[in-house]
Amino acid sequence: MSEATLTWAAGPVIHARMHGPFQIYEALAVGERGLLGEVVQLKGDELIAQVYEDTAGLEPGAPLRGTEAPLSVLLGPGLLGQIYDGLLRPLTGLDAPFLAAGERLRVAQRFAFEPRIKVGERLVAGQVWARAPQAGRLSLVRAPPGVDGVVASISTAGDYEDHQSLCAVVDAQGRERSLSLLERWPVRMARPVAARLPASTPMITGQRILDTLFPIARGGRAALPGGFGTGKTVLQQALAKWCDADVIVYVGCGERGNEMAEVLNELPVIEDPRTGRPLLERTVIIANTSNMPVAAREASIYTAITVAEYLRDQGLHVALMADSTSRWAEALREISGRLGELPGEAGYPAYLSSRLASFYERAARVRTLGGDEGSVTVIGAISPPGGDFSEPVTMHTRRFVRSFWALDPERARARFYPAVNPLTSYSEDAGRVTAWWQANGNSNWLEHRRRLLDLLGQQARLERMARIVGKDALPAPQQLTLLLADLVNEALLQQSSFSVADRYCSPARQSAMLRLVMRFVELAEAALARGVPIRTLVALPVLPRLKRLGEEHGETDLAGIEELGREVEAIVLALAANHAP
Amino acid sequence: MRPDISASGVVTRIDGPLLFLQRTVNVGLNTAVEVEGPDGAIRLGRIAAVETDRLIVEVLQSTTGLSLSGTRVRFSAEPLTLAVGPGLLGRIFDGLGRPIDGGPPVPAVQRLPIDGAAINPAHRELPRDFIETGVTTIDLMNSLVRGQKLPIFSGGGLPHDRLAAEIALRARLRTGMAGKFSVVFAGIGVSADSAEYFRSTMESSGALGHTVMFLNRANDASAERLLTPRYALTAAEYLAFQEGHHVLVVLTDLTNYCEALREVSASHGEVPSRKGYPGYMYSDLASLYERAGCLRGIEGTVTQLPVLTMPADDIGHPIPDLTGYITEGQIVLDRELDRQGIYPPVRVLPSLSRLMSAGIGKGYTHPDHPALANQLFASYARAVHIRVLASVMGAEALTDVDRRHLDFASAFEQNIVAQSHGRTLEQSMEIGWQVLQRLPPAELTRLSRAQLAAHFADDGRA
């Protein structure tokens, strides 16, 4: 292990004189307290490193130790249901309510262990070699990438600590590698897969405006930009709770501590609608709040996606919620500035775009080394300064994502949530998931979606016109369009995360609601064509009930939606009949 | 602990607030130093960078009067600290935590580093104790809970000082179990009359005994402003987490803080970001705002009410913008409402409380509270939209429903926003229901049928 001596320190950046070889991006232990750091530049006998923890108290002469490996994290069967810091060190189980810098002892977890391979058998990456029955979804233990050899020894069944060496594999060159329940993986490197598969299945988010208008496929990438107060975090949390991924990795990157408390408070008590188990059991939380060290904020995004890839390699569908990627970009900027690099746009380093690209590229639906199907779906929140989407982080991200969910301050101010703007958002995945929706509940899905977008587009145009001539001066069909667009907004697109009945909307309920609203649209247009005055349609007493559709008819009341549908049908048809020409 | 070490004649260069010294002693980054000039005045500073043979000291007060030869530097063994103890209450300090009320130093139970330490998110308790402030636009529409940080976005000349003082005086829990309550006031670059207004308000209501004040005046050195909120928050954390108080921290004015940050950053020669503010302003502000919250198993709480004046009333300016990304909502004051004589001039639509949903509703305030607030927001947003239309086409061109919304908007501003004295939540809700009566029930789609039936006699629905 190489050593070095600190020569210069300011903020999170240090310089040191090397007394042995160091690698670029090698992880370091800095000073007496063993602060975690990473080499970012090597020149002559000097290295420059960034430190992931508070550097107060460091002085020249302090020792640095190399670890001979890039910044890495330990992955294993105990990951789920826990909260970690940006470097995947557990935050639970610490006594003090305040975080101190420095080395933290890792508390080993014990697992019951059952071997699944015998001495003399061949073991390759991705293959199951053991079982840890208490680990739930992660109970099958697979050989890490790079393993290919013959089992030389394997422990007998029993209780073991997760870091204990349990199996030895000898490869063709005769090198021995020992395996434990844990594996170490460098966070900045994508984990290998057997093949990348095309996206075809939607990831159901349970939010109507997303699933119907701007769907995301499993293995897809979405950006969620919005100024402060537009509901980014509430929407991210709603997705973390209700989307139909197998597991969720939620990374709070430079965000509020109280929001993390909220997540930790709710997840243990909310039931997963699919399994009936507490949602916390399917979640990994990585928290680097805004007052935790900035360099670790930069690392936390990589930590999170590495964890997501590890879970994917267990044959799971993973959704990664990153809140917020802007804080990550700002951490890049801050460190780049301290390294004295030439700034690019708005002070961000010139490599911002390539970093964003390589992060989002790690999202995919894949065939794993073990032969299973798995996926990582990435949803990154963006906090553009001043809510201006032309700033570098939003602009670059836009090029790398397939779904763009733009949050709108005007909708948020009217407490219209989710405040996704239907005109500026888009989804390239819509075509890919059409077949799924057509086979699962709504054969007219594509047509309905197109009609909705059309109505909303016309609404914006007509409202501009109404602003000049007055709403009453518009021809009746246009007044009807405004009425119907308003209904679509209120009945379908609005969905409160705080309403127990409506916070989650299953595909079946979405289809039922969509069919009902679209049927009303048809009937109302037909009625108008038959001469029913627009005044009568606007004053229909059934309209307020339609607008509260989601709120009044929850998951257990799909029959209620059908019944309301029959009622609406009868009312509007009768109206039209009375006005028969 | 290592005793303090002095060195003289080691200063090689003075550049603005920065002092370059030969490194003759072993001191670490961020350690506190005292710099004594030939004039005998002592200035506080801290180590900003260390090198093998050189130290850079950032002087936090004016460097005027320092010279290369006659300057003595005394190194302490630790970062800047504040002496804390129960004796803090009722006292007034300057921006660097030194008593200026003529009283003796505070008997110290402990010395705490003023930078604090990050709260482990896993140790936080979700804030959900509703605080009744007596202000309808806050209590009913943007509820404050204990442990929240809710800034007031104001503008020059708006009555934010009065509002902050009133909230500090009236704030109470509805359960009656008030516990020990105290107020920490940090005046950052405030004018003398602003500081005096707050002091006399607290005094005249007999609240000075549970108030601690830290005053950095407008004519104090700007680097000092960077420390004032940190001293204040350290005092607050002590009172909350060790003495079990529920502490309300009023920080005013954060805009002065950010200006000082920009000034100091520029003097360090750092690459500026938006509008010349440093790229780390978000992290720096977060290191203040995040020092609020509730801890599991500890009785006391820290609630923050920072005040900032938006430069040119622009909410997109980096100061309010970055603040809004960190704090749990904002209360926005409006010049137009103020001109109309409406007090408090809270502009409701851009105001927000993110922790509201956790602290209101069934079991917390009133079961109908969330729906009522939601309906008021939706209707008022629509009314404001219609008002814009009406200003173009005239009210005659509007439909009847639209005209009723206009009427609702002015009733909303006159009856809900404007208030001359404190209201209980029940009074606020009652006024909310009354104002909603001006709209046809069919428009109130955020209310359930049961809520409509209970509050509207002429339920027009089938």
PDB file of N, CA and C in Angstrom, chain A residues 27-86:
ATOM      1  N   ALA A  27      -8.845   5.232  -4.403  1.00  0.00           N
ATOM      2  CA  ALA A  27      -9.411   5.704  -3.140  1.00  0.00           C
ATOM      3  C   ALA A  27      -8.313   5.822  -2.088  1.00  0.00           C
ATOM      4  N   LEU A  28      -8.455   6.807  -1.192  1.00  0.00           N
ATOM      5  CA  LEU A  28      -7.419   7.110  -0.207  1.00  0.00           C
ATOM      6  C   LEU A  28      -8.016   7.198   1.194  1.00  0.00           C
ATOM      7  N   ALA A  29      -7.167   6.959   2.195  1.00  0.00           N
ATOM      8  CA  ALA A  29      -7.537   7.308   3.565  1.00  0.00           C
ATOM      9  C   ALA A  29      -6.639   8.478   3.947  1.00  0.00           C
ATOM     10  N   VAL A  30      -7.249   9.600   4.337  1.00  0.00           N
ATOM     11  CA  VAL A  30      -6.502  10.835   4.535  1.00  0.00           C
ATOM     12  C   VAL A  30      -6.427  11.171   6.017  1.00  0.00           C
ATOM     13  N   GLY A  31      -5.227  11.430   6.498  1.00  0.00           N
ATOM     14  CA  GLY A  31      -5.046  11.924   7.860  1.00  0.00           C
ATOM     15  C   GLY A  31      -5.277  10.839   8.905  1.00  0.00           C
ATOM     16  N   GLU A  32      -5.157  11.262  10.168  1.00  0.00           N
ATOM     17  CA  GLU A  32      -5.282  10.311  11.276  1.00  0.00           C
ATOM     18  C   GLU A  32      -6.677   9.687  11.333  1.00  0.00           C
ATOM     19  N   ARG A  33      -7.673  10.503  10.931  1.00  0.00           N
ATOM     20  CA  ARG A  33      -9.045  10.000  11.051  1.00  0.00           C
ATOM     21  C   ARG A  33      -9.453   9.118   9.879  1.00  0.00           C
ATOM     22  N   GLY A  34      -8.563   9.007   8.892  1.00  0.00           N
ATOM     23  CA  GLY A  34      -8.869   8.148   7.749  1.00  0.00           C
ATOM     24  C   GLY A  34     -10.018   8.657   6.905  1.00  0.00           C
ATOM     25  N   LEU A  35     -10.061   9.968   6.627  1.00  0.00           N
ATOM     26  CA  LEU A  35     -11.109  10.526   5.779  1.00  0.00           C
ATOM     27  C   LEU A  35     -11.013   9.898   4.397  1.00  0.00           C
ATOM     28  N   LEU A  36     -12.163   9.623   3.803  1.00  0.00           N
ATOM     29  CA  LEU A  36     -12.167   8.985   2.506  1.00  0.00           C
ATOM     30  C   LEU A  36     -11.910  10.017   1.415  1.00  0.00           C
ATOM     31  N   GLY A  37     -10.975   9.695   0.501  1.00  0.00           N
ATOM     32  CA  GLY A  37     -10.668  10.607  -0.590  1.00  0.00           C
ATOM     33  C   GLY A  37     -10.436   9.832  -1.872  1.00  0.00           C
ATOM     34  N   GLU A  38     -10.182  10.581  -2.948  1.00  0.00           N
ATOM     35  CA  GLU A  38      -9.998   9.959  -4.251  1.00  0.00           C
ATOM     36  C   GLU A  38      -8.974  10.772  -5.048  1.00  0.00           C
ATOM     37  N   VAL A  39      -7.997  10.096  -5.648  1.00  0.00           N
ATOM     38  CA  VAL A  39      -6.976  10.781  -6.445  1.00  0.00           C
ATOM     39  C   VAL A  39      -7.627  11.308  -7.714  1.00  0.00           C
ATOM     40  N   VAL A  40      -7.431  12.595  -8.014  1.00  0.00           N
ATOM     41  CA  VAL A  40      -7.994  13.115  -9.262  1.00  0.00           C
ATOM     42  C   VAL A  40      -6.932  13.554 -10.253  1.00  0.00           C
ATOM     43  N   GLN A  41      -5.683  13.792  -9.782  1.00  0.00           N
ATOM     44  CA  GLN A  41      -4.611  14.153 -10.709  1.00  0.00           C
ATOM     45  C   GLN A  41      -3.295  13.621 -10.172  1.00  0.00           C
ATOM     46  N   LEU A  42      -2.419  13.207 -11.097  1.00  0.00           N
ATOM     47  CA  LEU A  42      -1.067  12.806 -10.714  1.00  0.00           C
ATOM     48  C   LEU A  42      -0.109  13.633 -11.566  1.00  0.00           C
ATOM     49  N   LYS A  43       0.882  14.275 -10.915  1.00  0.00           N
ATOM     50  CA  LYS A  43       1.910  14.925 -11.723  1.00  0.00           C
ATOM     51  C   LYS A  43       3.213  14.916 -10.950  1.00  0.00           C
ATOM     52  N   GLY A  44       4.274  14.375 -11.621  1.00  0.00           N
ATOM     53  CA  GLY A  44       5.565  14.240 -10.956  1.00  0.00           C
ATOM     54  C   GLY A  44       5.418  13.408  -9.701  1.00  0.00           C
ATOM     55  N   ASP A  45       5.905  13.924  -8.582  1.00  0.00           N
ATOM     56  CA  ASP A  45       5.753  13.151  -7.357  1.00  0.00           C
ATOM     57  C   ASP A  45       4.610  13.694  -6.514  1.00  0.00           C
ATOM     58  N   GLU A  46       3.727  14.482  -7.163  1.00  0.00           N
ATOM     59  CA  GLU A  46       2.628  15.074  -6.410  1.00  0.00           C
ATOM     60  C   GLU A  46       1.293  14.508  -6.874  1.00  0.00           C
ATOM     61  N   LEU A  47       0.385  14.287  -5.926  1.00  0.00           N
ATOM     62  CA  LEU A  47      -0.968  13.880  -6.303  1.00  0.00           C
ATOM     63  C   LEU A  47      -1.952  14.926  -5.806  1.00  0.00           C
ATOM     64  N   ILE A  48      -3.059  15.053  -6.517  1.00  0.00           N
ATOM     65  CA  ILE A  48      -4.144  15.939  -6.084  1.00  0.00           C
ATOM     66  C   ILE A  48      -5.355  15.057  -5.848  1.00  0.00           C
ATOM     67  N   ALA A  49      -6.027  15.268  -4.726  1.00  0.00           N
ATOM     68  CA  ALA A  49      -7.144  14.397  -4.380  1.00  0.00           C
ATOM     69  C   ALA A  49      -8.311  15.230  -3.893  1.00  0.00           C
ATOM     70  N   GLN A  50      -9.526  14.691  -4.046  1.00  0.00           N
ATOM     71  CA  GLN A  50     -10.681  15.309  -3.411  1.00  0.00           C
ATOM     72  C   GLN A  50     -11.073  14.451  -2.216  1.00  0.00           C
ATOM     73  N   VAL A  51     -11.513  15.123  -1.162  1.00  0.00           N
ATOM     74  CA  VAL A  51     -11.835  14.412   0.073  1.00  0.00           C
ATOM     75  C   VAL A  51     -13.351  14.443   0.258  1.00  0.00           C
ATOM     76  N   TYR A  52     -13.917  13.303   0.580  1.00  0.00           N
ATOM     77  CA  TYR A  52     -15.372  13.171   0.680  1.00  0.00           C
ATOM     78  C   TYR A  52     -15.935  13.603   2.017  1.00  0.00           C
ATOM     79  N   GLU A  53     -15.080  14.057   2.935  1.00  0.00           N
ATOM     80  CA  GLU A  53     -15.591  14.420   4.251  1.00  0.00           C
ATOM     81  C   GLU A  53     -15.020  15.772   4.646  1.00  0.00           C
ATOM     82  N   ASP A  54     -15.527  16.301   5.741  1.00  0.00           N
ATOM     83  CA  ASP A  54     -15.098  17.606   6.219  1.00  0.00           C
ATOM     84  C   ASP A  54     -13.604  17.587   6.537  1.00  0.00           C
ATOM     85  N   THR A  55     -12.856  18.544   5.931  1.00  0.00           N
ATOM     86  CA  THR A  55     -11.404  18.512   6.064  1.00  0.00           C
ATOM     87  C   THR A  55     -10.882  19.363   7.214  1.00  0.00           C
ATOM     88  N   ALA A  56     -11.756  19.920   8.041  1.00  0.00           N
ATOM     89  CA  ALA A  56     -11.297  20.774   9.144  1.00  0.00           C
ATOM     90  C   ALA A  56     -10.263  20.027   9.979  1.00  0.00           C
ATOM     91  N   GLY A  57      -9.168  20.715  10.317  1.00  0.00           N
ATOM     92  CA  GLY A  57      -8.161  20.117  11.183  1.00  0.00           C
ATOM     93  C   GLY A  57      -7.013  19.466  10.429  1.00  0.00           C
ATOM     94  N   LEU A  58      -7.144  19.272   9.104  1.00  0.00           N
ATOM     95  CA  LEU A  58      -6.025  18.679   8.350  1.00  0.00           C
ATOM     96  C   LEU A  58      -4.858  19.643   8.334  1.00  0.00           C
ATOM     97  N   GLU A  59      -3.645  19.127   8.471  1.00  0.00           N
ATOM     98  CA  GLU A  59      -2.479  19.994   8.395  1.00  0.00           C
ATOM     99  C   GLU A  59      -1.369  19.327   7.595  1.00  0.00           C
ATOM    100  N   PRO A  60      -0.431  20.133   7.046  1.00  0.00           N
ATOM    101  CA  PRO A  60       0.655  19.558   6.255  1.00  0.00           C
ATOM    102  C   PRO A  60       1.398  18.521   7.085  1.00  0.00           C
ATOM    103  N   GLY A  61       1.839  17.487   6.404  1.00  0.00           N
ATOM    104  CA  GLY A  61       2.543  16.426   7.110  1.00  0.00           C
ATOM    105  C   GLY A  61       1.629  15.259   7.432  1.00  0.00           C
ATOM    106  N   ALA A  62       0.302  15.460   7.308  1.00  0.00           N
ATOM    107  CA  ALA A  62      -0.627  14.372   7.615  1.00  0.00           C
ATOM    108  C   ALA A  62      -0.423  13.226   6.631  1.00  0.00           C
ATOM    109  N   PRO A  63      -0.532  11.991   7.095  1.00  0.00           N
ATOM    110  CA  PRO A  63      -0.288  10.848   6.214  1.00  0.00           C
ATOM    111  C   PRO A  63      -1.498  10.515   5.336  1.00  0.00           C
ATOM    112  N   LEU A  64      -1.221  10.014   4.136  1.00  0.00           N
ATOM    113  CA  LEU A  64      -2.267   9.515   3.245  1.00  0.00           C
ATOM    114  C   LEU A  64      -1.931   8.070   2.911  1.00  0.00           C
ATOM    115  N   ARG A  65      -2.939   7.223   2.898  1.00  0.00           N
ATOM    116  CA  ARG A  65      -2.701   5.833   2.513  1.00  0.00           C
ATOM    117  C   ARG A  65      -3.552   5.489   1.298  1.00  0.00           C
ATOM    118  N   GLY A  66      -2.965   4.831   0.335  1.00  0.00           N
ATOM    119  CA  GLY A  66      -3.709   4.381  -0.834  1.00  0.00           C
ATOM    120  C   GLY A  66      -4.437   3.088  -0.519  1.00  0.00           C
ATOM    121  N   THR A  67      -5.451   2.754  -1.315  1.00  0.00           N
ATOM    122  CA  THR A  67      -6.164   1.486  -1.101  1.00  0.00           C
ATOM    123  C   THR A  67      -5.956   0.534  -2.271  1.00  0.00           C
ATOM    124  N   GLU A  68      -5.211   0.974  -3.283  1.00  0.00           N
ATOM    125  CA  GLU A  68      -4.915   0.171  -4.470  1.00  0.00           C
ATOM    126  C   GLU A  68      -6.153  -0.185  -5.269  1.00  0.00           C
ATOM    127  N   ALA A  69      -7.244   0.523  -5.060  1.00  0.00           N
ATOM    128  CA  ALA A  69      -8.471   0.252  -5.825  1.00  0.00           C
ATOM    129  C   ALA A  69      -9.201   1.557  -6.015  1.00  0.00           C
ATOM    130  N   PRO A  70      -9.978   1.673  -7.103  1.00  0.00           N
ATOM    131  CA  PRO A  70     -10.794   2.874  -7.249  1.00  0.00           C
ATOM    132  C   PRO A  70     -11.883   2.909  -6.177  1.00  0.00           C
ATOM    133  N   LEU A  71     -12.536   4.039  -6.050  1.00  0.00           N
ATOM    134  CA  LEU A  71     -13.614   4.179  -5.077  1.00  0.00           C
ATOM    135  C   LEU A  71     -14.648   3.074  -5.312  1.00  0.00           C
ATOM    136  N   SER A  72     -14.842   2.230  -4.300  1.00  0.00           N
ATOM    137  CA  SER A  72     -15.680   1.048  -4.473  1.00  0.00           C
ATOM    138  C   SER A  72     -16.678   0.932  -3.342  1.00  0.00           C
ATOM    139  N   VAL A  73     -17.711   0.150  -3.573  1.00  0.00           N
ATOM    140  CA  VAL A  73     -18.694  -0.089  -2.514  1.00  0.00           C
ATOM    141  C   VAL A  73     -18.884  -1.582  -2.343  1.00  0.00           C
ATOM    142  N   LEU A  74     -19.341  -1.971  -1.159  1.00  0.00           N
ATOM    143  CA  LEU A  74     -19.600  -3.375  -0.857  1.00  0.00           C
ATOM    144  C   LEU A  74     -21.066  -3.680  -1.104  1.00  0.00           C
ATOM    145  N   LEU A  75     -21.337  -4.668  -1.937  1.00  0.00           N
ATOM    146  CA  LEU A  75     -22.704  -5.002  -2.298  1.00  0.00           C
ATOM    147  C   LEU A  75     -22.991  -6.412  -1.791  1.00  0.00           C
ATOM    148  N   GLY A  76     -24.190  -6.607  -1.289  1.00  0.00           N
ATOM    149  CA  GLY A  76     -24.478  -7.944  -0.775  1.00  0.00           C
ATOM    150  C   GLY A  76     -25.939  -8.129  -0.453  1.00  0.00           C
ATOM    151  N   PRO A  77     -26.295  -9.256   0.121  1.00  0.00           N
ATOM    152  CA  PRO A  77     -27.702  -9.602   0.325  1.00  0.00           C
ATOM    153  C   PRO A  77     -28.410  -8.724   1.360  1.00  0.00           C
ATOM    154  N   GLY A  78     -27.663  -7.933   2.153  1.00  0.00           N
ATOM    155  CA  GLY A  78     -28.314  -7.138   3.187  1.00  0.00           C
ATOM    156  C   GLY A  78     -28.669  -5.722   2.751  1.00  0.00           C
ATOM    157  N   LEU A  79     -28.631  -5.440   1.438  1.00  0.00           N
ATOM    158  CA  LEU A  79     -28.787  -4.052   0.988  1.00  0.00           C
ATOM    159  C   LEU A  79     -30.167  -3.457   1.228  1.00  0.00           C
ATOM    160  N   LEU A  80     -31.223  -4.254   0.996  1.00  0.00           N
ATOM    161  CA  LEU A  80     -32.567  -3.680   0.959  1.00  0.00           C
ATOM    162  C   LEU A  80     -33.052  -3.215   2.333  1.00  0.00           C
ATOM    163  N   GLY A  81     -33.900  -2.205   2.305  1.00  0.00           N
ATOM    164  CA  GLY A  81     -34.531  -1.751   3.538  1.00  0.00           C
ATOM    165  C   GLY A  81     -33.635  -0.887   4.408  1.00  0.00           C
ATOM    166  N   GLN A  82     -32.503  -0.416   3.854  1.00  0.00           N
ATOM    167  CA  GLN A  82     -31.565   0.340   4.682  1.00  0.00           C
ATOM    168  C   GLN A  82     -31.380   1.746   4.145  1.00  0.00           C
ATOM    169  N   ILE A  83     -30.818   2.614   4.988  1.00  0.00           N
ATOM    170  CA  ILE A  83     -30.452   3.953   4.548  1.00  0.00           C
ATOM    171  C   ILE A  83     -28.937   4.114   4.692  1.00  0.00           C
ATOM    172  N   TYR A  84     -28.326   4.640   3.615  1.00  0.00           N
ATOM    173  CA  TYR A  84     -26.877   4.778   3.563  1.00  0.00           C
ATOM    174  C   TYR A  84     -26.490   6.215   3.255  1.00  0.00           C
ATOM    175  N   ASP A  85     -25.221   6.550   3.498  1.00  0.00           N
ATOM    176  CA  ASP A  85     -24.745   7.846   3.032  1.00  0.00           C
ATOM    177  C   ASP A  85     -24.256   7.698   1.592  1.00  0.00           C
ATOM    178  N   GLY A  86     -23.712   8.770   1.013  1.00  0.00           N
ATOM    179  CA  GLY A  86     -23.359   8.782  -0.399  1.00  0.00           C
ATOM    180  C   GLY A  86     -22.264   7.784  -0.756  1.00  0.00           C
TER     181      GLY A  86
END
